[in-house]
Structure formats: C-alpha cells, structure tokens
Short mmCIF file of C-alpha atoms and ligand atoms in Angstrom, two decimals:
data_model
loop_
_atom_site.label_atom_id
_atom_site.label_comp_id
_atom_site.label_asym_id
_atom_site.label_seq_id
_atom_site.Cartn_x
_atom_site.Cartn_y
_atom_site.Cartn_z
CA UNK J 1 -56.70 -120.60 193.55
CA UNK J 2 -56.32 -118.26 190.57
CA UNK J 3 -53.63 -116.71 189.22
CA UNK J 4 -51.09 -115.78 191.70
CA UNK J 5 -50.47 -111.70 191.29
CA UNK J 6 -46.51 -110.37 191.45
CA UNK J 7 -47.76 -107.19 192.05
CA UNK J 8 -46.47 -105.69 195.02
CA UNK J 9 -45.32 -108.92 196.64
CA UNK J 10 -42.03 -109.07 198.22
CA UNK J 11 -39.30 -111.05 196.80
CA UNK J 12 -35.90 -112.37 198.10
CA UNK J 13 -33.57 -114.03 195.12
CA UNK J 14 -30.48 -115.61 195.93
CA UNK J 15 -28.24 -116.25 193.53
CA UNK J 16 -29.56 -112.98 191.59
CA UNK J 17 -25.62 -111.50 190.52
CA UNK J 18 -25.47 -113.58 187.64
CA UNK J 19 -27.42 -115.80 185.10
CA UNK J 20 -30.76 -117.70 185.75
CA UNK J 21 -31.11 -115.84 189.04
CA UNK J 22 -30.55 -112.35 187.10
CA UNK J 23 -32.81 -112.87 184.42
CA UNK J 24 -35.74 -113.86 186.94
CA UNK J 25 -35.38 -110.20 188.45
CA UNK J 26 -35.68 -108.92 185.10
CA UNK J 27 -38.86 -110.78 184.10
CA UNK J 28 -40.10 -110.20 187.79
CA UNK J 29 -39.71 -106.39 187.51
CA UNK J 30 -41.92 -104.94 185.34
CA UNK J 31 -44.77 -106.58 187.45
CA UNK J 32 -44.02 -104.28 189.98
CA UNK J 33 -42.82 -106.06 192.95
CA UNK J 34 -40.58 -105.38 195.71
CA UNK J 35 -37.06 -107.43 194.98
CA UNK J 36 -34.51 -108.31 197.33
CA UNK J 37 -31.21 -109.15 195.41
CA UNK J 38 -28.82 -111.58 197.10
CA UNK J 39 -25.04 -112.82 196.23
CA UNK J 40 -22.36 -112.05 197.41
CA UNK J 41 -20.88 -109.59 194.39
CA UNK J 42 -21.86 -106.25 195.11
CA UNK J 43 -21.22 -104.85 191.97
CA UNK J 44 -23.52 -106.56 190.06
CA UNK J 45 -26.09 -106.85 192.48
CA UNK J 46 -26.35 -102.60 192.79
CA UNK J 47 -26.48 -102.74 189.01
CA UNK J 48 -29.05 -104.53 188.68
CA UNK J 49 -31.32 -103.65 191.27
CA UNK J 50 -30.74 -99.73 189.75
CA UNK J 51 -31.49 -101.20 185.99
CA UNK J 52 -34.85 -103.02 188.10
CA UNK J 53 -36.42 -99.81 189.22
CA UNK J 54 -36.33 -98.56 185.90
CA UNK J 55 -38.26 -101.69 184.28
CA UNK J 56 -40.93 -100.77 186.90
CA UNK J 57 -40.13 -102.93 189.99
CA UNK J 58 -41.49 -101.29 193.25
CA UNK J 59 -38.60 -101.40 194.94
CA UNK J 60 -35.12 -103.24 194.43
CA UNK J 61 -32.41 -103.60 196.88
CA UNK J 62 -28.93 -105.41 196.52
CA UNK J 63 -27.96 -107.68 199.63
CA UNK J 64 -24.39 -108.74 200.12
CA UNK J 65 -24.54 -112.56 201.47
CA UNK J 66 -22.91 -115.72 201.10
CA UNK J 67 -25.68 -118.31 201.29
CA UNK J 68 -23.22 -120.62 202.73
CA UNK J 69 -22.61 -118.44 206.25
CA UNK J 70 -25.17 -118.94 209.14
CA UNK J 71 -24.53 -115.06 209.92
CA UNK J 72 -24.72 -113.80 207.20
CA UNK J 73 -28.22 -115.80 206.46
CA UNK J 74 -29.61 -114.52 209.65
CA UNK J 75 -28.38 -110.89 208.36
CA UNK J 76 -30.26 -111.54 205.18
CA UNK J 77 -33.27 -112.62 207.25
CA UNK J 78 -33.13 -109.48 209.66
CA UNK J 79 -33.23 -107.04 206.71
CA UNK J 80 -36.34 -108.69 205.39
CA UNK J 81 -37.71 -107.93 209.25
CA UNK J 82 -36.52 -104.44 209.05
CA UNK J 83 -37.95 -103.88 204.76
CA UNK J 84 -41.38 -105.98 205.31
CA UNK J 85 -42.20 -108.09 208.24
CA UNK J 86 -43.21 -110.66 205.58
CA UNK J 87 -42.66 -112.41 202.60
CA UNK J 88 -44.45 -113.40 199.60
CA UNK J 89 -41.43 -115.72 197.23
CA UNK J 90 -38.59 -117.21 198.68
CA UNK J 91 -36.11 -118.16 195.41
CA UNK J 92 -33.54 -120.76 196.60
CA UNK J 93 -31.24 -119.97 193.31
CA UNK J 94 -27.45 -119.83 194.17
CA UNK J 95 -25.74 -122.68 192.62
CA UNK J 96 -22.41 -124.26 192.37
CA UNK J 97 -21.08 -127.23 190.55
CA UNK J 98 -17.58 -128.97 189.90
CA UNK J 99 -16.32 -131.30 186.82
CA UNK J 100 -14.58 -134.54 187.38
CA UNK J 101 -13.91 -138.39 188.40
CA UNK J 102 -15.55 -138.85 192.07
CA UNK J 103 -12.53 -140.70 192.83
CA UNK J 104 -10.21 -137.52 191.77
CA UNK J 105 -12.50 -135.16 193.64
CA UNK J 106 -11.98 -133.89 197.32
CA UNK J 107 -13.89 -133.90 200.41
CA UNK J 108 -13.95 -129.76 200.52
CA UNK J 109 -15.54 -130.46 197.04
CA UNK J 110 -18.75 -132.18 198.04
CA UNK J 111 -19.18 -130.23 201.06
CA UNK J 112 -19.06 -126.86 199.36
CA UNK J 113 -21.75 -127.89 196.74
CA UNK J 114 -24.12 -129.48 199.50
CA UNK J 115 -23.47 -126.33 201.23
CA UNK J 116 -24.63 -124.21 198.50
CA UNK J 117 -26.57 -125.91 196.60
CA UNK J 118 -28.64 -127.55 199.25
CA UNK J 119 -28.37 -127.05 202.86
CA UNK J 120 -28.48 -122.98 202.26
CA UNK J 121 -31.84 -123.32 200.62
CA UNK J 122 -32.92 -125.24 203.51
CA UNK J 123 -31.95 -123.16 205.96
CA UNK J 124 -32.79 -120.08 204.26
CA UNK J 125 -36.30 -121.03 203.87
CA UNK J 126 -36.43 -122.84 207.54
CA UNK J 127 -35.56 -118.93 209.13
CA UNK J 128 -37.75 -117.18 206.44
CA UNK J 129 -40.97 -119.38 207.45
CA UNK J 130 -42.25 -117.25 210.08
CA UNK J 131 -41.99 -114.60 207.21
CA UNK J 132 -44.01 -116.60 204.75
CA UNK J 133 -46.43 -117.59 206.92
CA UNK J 134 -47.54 -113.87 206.97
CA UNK J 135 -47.26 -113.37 203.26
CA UNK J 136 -49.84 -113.03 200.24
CA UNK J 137 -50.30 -116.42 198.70
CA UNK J 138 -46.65 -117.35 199.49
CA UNK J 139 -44.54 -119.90 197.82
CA UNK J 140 -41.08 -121.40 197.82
CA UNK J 141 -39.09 -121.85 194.30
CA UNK J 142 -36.29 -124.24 193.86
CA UNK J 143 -34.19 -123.91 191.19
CA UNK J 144 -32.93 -127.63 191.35
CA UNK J 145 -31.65 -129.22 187.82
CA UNK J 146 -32.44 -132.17 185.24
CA UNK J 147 -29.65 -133.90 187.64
CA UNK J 148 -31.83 -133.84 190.23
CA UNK J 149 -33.77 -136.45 188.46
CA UNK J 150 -30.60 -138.83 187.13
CA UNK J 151 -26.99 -138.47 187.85
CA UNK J 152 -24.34 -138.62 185.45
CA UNK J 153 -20.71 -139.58 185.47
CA UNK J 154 -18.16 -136.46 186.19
CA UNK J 155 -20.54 -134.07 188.31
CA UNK J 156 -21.54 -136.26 191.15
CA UNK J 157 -21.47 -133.64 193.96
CA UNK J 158 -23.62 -131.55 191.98
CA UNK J 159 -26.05 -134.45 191.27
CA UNK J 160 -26.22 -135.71 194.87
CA UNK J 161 -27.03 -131.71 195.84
CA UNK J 162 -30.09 -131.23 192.94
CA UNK J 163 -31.26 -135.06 194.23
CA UNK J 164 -31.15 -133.67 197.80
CA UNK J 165 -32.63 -130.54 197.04
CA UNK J 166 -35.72 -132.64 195.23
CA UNK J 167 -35.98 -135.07 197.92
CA UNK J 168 -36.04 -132.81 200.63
CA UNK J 169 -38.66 -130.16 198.61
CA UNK J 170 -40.79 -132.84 197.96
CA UNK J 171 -40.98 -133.81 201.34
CA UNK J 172 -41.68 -130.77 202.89
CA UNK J 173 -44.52 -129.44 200.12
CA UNK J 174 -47.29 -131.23 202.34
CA UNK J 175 -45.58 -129.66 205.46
CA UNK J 176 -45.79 -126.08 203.84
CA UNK J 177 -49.39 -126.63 202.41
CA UNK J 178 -50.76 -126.71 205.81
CA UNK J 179 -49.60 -123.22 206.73
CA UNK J 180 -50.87 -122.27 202.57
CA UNK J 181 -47.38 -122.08 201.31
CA UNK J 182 -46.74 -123.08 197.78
CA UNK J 183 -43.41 -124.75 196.40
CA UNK J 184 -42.38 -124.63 193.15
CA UNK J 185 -39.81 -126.83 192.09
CA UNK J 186 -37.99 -125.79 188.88
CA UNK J 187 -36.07 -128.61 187.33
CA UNK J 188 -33.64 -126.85 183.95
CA UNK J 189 -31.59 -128.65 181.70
CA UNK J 190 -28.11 -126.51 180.29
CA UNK J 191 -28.89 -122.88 180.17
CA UNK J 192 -26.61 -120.44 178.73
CA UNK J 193 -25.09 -118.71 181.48
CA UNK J 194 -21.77 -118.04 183.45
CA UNK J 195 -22.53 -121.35 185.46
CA UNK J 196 -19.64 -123.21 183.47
CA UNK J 197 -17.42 -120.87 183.55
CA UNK J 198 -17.89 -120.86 187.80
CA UNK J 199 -16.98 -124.12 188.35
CA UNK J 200 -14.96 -124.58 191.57
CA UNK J 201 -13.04 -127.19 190.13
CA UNK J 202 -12.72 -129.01 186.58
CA UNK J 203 -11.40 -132.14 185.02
CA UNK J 204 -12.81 -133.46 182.15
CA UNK J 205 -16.08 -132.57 180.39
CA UNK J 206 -19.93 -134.16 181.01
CA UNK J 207 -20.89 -136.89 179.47
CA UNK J 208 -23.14 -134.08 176.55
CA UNK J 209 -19.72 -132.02 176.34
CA UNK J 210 -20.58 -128.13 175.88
CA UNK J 211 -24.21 -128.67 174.55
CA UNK J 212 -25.83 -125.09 173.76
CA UNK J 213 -28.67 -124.86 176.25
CA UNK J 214 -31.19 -122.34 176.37
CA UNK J 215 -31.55 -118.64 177.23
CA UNK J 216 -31.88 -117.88 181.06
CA UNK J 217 -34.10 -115.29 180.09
CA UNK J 218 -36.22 -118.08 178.62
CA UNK J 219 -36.16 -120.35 181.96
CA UNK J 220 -37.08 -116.99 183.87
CA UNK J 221 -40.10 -116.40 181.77
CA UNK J 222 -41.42 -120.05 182.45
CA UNK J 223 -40.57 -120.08 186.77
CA UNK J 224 -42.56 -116.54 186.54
CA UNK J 225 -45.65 -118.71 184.83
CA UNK J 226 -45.11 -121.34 186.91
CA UNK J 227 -45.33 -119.26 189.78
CA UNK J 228 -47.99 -117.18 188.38
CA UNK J 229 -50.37 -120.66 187.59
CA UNK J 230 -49.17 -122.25 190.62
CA UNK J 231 -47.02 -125.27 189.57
CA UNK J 232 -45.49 -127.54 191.29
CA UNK J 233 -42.56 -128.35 189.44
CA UNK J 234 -41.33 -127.42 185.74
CA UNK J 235 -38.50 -128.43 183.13
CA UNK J 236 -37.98 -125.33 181.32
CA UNK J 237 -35.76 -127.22 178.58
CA UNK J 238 -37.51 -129.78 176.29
CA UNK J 239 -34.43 -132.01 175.66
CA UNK J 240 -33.76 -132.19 179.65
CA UNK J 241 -37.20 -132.97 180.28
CA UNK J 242 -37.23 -135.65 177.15
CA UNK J 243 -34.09 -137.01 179.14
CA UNK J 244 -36.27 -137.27 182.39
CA UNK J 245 -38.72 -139.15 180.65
CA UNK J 246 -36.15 -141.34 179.01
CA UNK J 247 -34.89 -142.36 181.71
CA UNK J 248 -38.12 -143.06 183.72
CA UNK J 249 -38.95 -145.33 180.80
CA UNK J 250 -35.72 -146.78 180.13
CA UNK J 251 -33.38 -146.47 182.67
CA UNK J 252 -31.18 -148.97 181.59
CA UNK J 253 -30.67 -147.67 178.70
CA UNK J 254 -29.61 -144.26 180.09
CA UNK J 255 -27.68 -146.46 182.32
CA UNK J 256 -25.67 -148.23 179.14
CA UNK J 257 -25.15 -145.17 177.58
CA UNK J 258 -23.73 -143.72 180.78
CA UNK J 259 -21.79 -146.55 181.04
CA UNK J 260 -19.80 -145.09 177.94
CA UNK J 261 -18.85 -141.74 179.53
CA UNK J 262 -17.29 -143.30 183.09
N1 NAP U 301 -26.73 -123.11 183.86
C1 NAP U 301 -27.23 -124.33 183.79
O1 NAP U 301 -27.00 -125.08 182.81
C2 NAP U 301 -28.11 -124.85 184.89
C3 NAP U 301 -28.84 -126.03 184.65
C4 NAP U 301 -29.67 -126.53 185.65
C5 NAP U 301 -29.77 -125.87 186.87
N2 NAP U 301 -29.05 -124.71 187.08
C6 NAP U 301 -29.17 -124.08 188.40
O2 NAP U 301 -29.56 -122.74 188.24
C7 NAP U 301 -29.12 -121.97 189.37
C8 NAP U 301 -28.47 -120.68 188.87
O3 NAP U 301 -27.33 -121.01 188.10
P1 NAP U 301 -26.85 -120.14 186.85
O4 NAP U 301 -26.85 -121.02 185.66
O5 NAP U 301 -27.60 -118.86 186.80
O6 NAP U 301 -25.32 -119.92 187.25
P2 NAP U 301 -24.46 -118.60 187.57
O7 NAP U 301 -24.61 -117.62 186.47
O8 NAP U 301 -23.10 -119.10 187.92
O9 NAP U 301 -25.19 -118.00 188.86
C9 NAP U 301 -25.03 -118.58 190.13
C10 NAP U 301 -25.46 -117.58 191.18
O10 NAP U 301 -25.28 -118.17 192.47
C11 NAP U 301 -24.61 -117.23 193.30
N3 NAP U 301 -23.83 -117.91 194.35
C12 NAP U 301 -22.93 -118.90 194.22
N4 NAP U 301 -22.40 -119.22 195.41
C13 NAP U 301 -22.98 -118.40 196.32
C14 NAP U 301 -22.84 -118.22 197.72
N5 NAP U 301 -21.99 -118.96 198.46
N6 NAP U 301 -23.59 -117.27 198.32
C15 NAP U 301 -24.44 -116.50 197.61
N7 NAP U 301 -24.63 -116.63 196.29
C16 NAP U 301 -23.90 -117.55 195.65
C17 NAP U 301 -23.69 -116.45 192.34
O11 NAP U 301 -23.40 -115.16 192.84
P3 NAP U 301 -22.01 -114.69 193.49
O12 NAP U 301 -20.91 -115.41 192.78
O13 NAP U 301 -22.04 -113.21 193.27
O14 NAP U 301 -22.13 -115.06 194.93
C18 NAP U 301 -24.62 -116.31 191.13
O15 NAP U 301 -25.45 -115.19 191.29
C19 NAP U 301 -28.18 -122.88 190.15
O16 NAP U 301 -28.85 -123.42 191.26
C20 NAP U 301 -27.85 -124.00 189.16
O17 NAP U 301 -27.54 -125.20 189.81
C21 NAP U 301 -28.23 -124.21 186.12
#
C-alpha cells in the first residue's frame, strides 16, 4: 500500500480536550480531514474544533462523551451514522492513571483505569467496526504507553491497562486485516502534558520522579507518520523505547533496579 492520504477522511479522537489527543487534531488539521472531537469537557473541545477549521480541517465537530458510559458510546457512535455512514481512523486516546503502593490502592481505582484506559477502546472500536469496514484504507490507533511493555512499581493499574490494551490490539490486528483494517499501536514514554496533573489519585512519585518528557506536539507529528506509512506500532520517545529494549535484553536488570523503587 502507499502512503495512506488524511485528506478528507473522517476522524473520531477520543481523548482530544487535552494533551496528546489535542495536539493530534492539530497536526491532523491542516490535511484537511473531517475531525470528530471527543471528551467529555465541552469547553475545550468547541475551542478547538473552532481553532481546527481555521488550520484547514474539512470539518471539526466537538462531541461531549465519557468513554467510560455504554450510552453515551453508542451516542458517539450514532452521530458518526448521522455525519458519515463511515469511518476512516478510529483514535482510542483517553487516558487515566493513578500514583501509589498496590497495596494502598482501592478496588474503584483499578476498575476506573481498565475502564478508561482499556475496555472503552475496545468497545468503542467493537461498535465502530461496521463503520470501518466501509471506510478508505481504515485503521485503528492505540495510544497505549512504554508501560505497556514493563510495569513499574507505584502505577500498577495503569500498567496492567497499557499491557491489556497491547495484548488485546495485538491480538485482534490479524482479525482486522481480513476486513483491510490497519492498527496502529503507539507506544510513548513521558510527554509533557496535563496527564500528571489528572491523576485520580496520588501517593508517592514513579520510580523516574518528574522526568521532562517530550512535546505532545512531537508524539502527534510521529502517530500522523505512522499512520501516514502504515506502521504498526511506534515509540515516539527515544529514552522509553531505549527502556523497552533494555529490558527485552536485560530484564533482570530492570528488574534489580526496580527492586530499588518498591
Ligand atoms: N503524558 C504521558 O506521559 C503519557 C505517556 C504514555 C502514554 N500516554 C497516554 O496518552 C494518552 C493521552 O494522555 P495525555 O498525556 O494527553 O493526557 P491528558 O492531557 O490528561 O489527556 C487525557 C484525555 O483523555 C480524556 N479522558 C479522560 N477520561 C475520559 C473519559 N472517561 N471519557 C472521555 N474522555 C476522557 C481527557 O478529557 P476530559 O477530561 O475532557 O474527559 C483528555 O482529553 C493516554 O492514553 C495516556 O495513557 C501519556
């Protein structure tokens, strides 16, 4: 396949009020697609998707939703009935996380995060499939995390979600590529957004402390060539992806250092 066109394809974001999720739009726009902007702050959502026409998107709307709802999911998927019939790029974005000891954490905790983090993007693209199926060169994007690839002490709910949200997305890629769906599979490190200050709960600090990561606007310009060349999964930050490989290699050793932090 060449290279995949933005052009006029229709997009749903989730996650698109704030950080990675808002920069993607951004980089997206000026291609001229059609954007559908999902969270659940309105505000933000209507701002952007008014700042989106101007940097040349075909169409933007904002799309009140909490990913964590079956209603309003099935709302979200009705309006993309109603707008297009189809669709081109699903972006399973919204994201949650919590800081602490496992043992200090709560059962609400976990759930919340898997709810979010994981079983939303599941859903979401399980209802938007008929959609895809009908769409231009159609592909998936998860935006799952370096922690999807090794878990570290003090953010286990969030590690089990990203490892979930691999698992599951690399079991279902052979599933999709029958009906020609793509899925991208975007793996970050710490990017610079309003993620840490969204925590839903927070005790104690990750094993790195408050490492500077990079820009989201960086991480959105790599997912839009790795959607654009057709990858299958990308690390937008060099020293997550250097801790990947680390750890492939020498797990132990991530496992000693680790060791240090629990
Ligand atoms: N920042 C990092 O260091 C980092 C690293 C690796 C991976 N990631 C992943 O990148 C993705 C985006 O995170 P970010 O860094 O851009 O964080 P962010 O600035 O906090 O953005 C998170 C987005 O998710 C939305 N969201 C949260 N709960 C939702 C819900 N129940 N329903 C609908 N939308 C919901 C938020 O919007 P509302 O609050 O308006 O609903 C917001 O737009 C997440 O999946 C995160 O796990 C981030």
């Amino acid at each position: 396949m060449g290279r995949r066109s933005i052009t006029d394809r229709r997009i749903l974001i989730t996650g698109a009020s704030s950080g990675i999720g808002r920069a993607l739009a951004r980089e997206l726009a000026p291609h001229g697609p059609h954007l559908l902007l999902a969270a659940r702050s309105q505000g933000p959502l209507e701002e952007l998707a008014d700042e989106l026409l101007k940097l040349g998107a075909a169409s933007a709307r904002a799309f009140v939703v909490d990913v964590t709802d079956p209603q309003s999911r099935g709302a979200l998927v009705g309006q993309i009935g109603d707008l297009w019939g189809s669709l081109d790029l699903l972006v399973n974005n919204a994201g949650i996380s919590a800081h602490g000891r496992f043992t200090n954490s709560t059962e609400q905790t976990l759930r919340q995060i898997m709810e979010v983090n994981f079983f939303a993007a599941a859903e979401l693209t399980r209802l938007t499939l008929p959609f895809l199926r009908r769409g231009q060169d159609p592909m998936v994007v998860n935006v799952g995390s370096i922690l999807g690839h090794r878990g570290i002490p003090h953010n286990s709910e969030y590690c089990a979600s990203k490892f979930a949200l691999r698992g599951w997305s690399e079991a279902i890629r052979p599933e999709l590529d029958r009906d020609d769906i793509a899925l991208l599979l975007v793996s970050p490190g710490t990017t610079e957004t309003k993620f840490f200050e969204h925590l839903i709960s927070q005790e104690g600090q990750l094993p790195w402390g408050k490492t500077s990561g990079i820009s989201p606007e960086e991480v959105a310009r790599q997912i839009v060539r790795g959607i654009e060349h057709d990858r299958r999964e990308i690390f937008p930050n060099w020293r997550g992806r250097l801790f990947v490989i680390l750890n492939r290699i020498c797990p132990w050793l991530v496992d000693r250092l680790m060791q240090r932090y629990g």
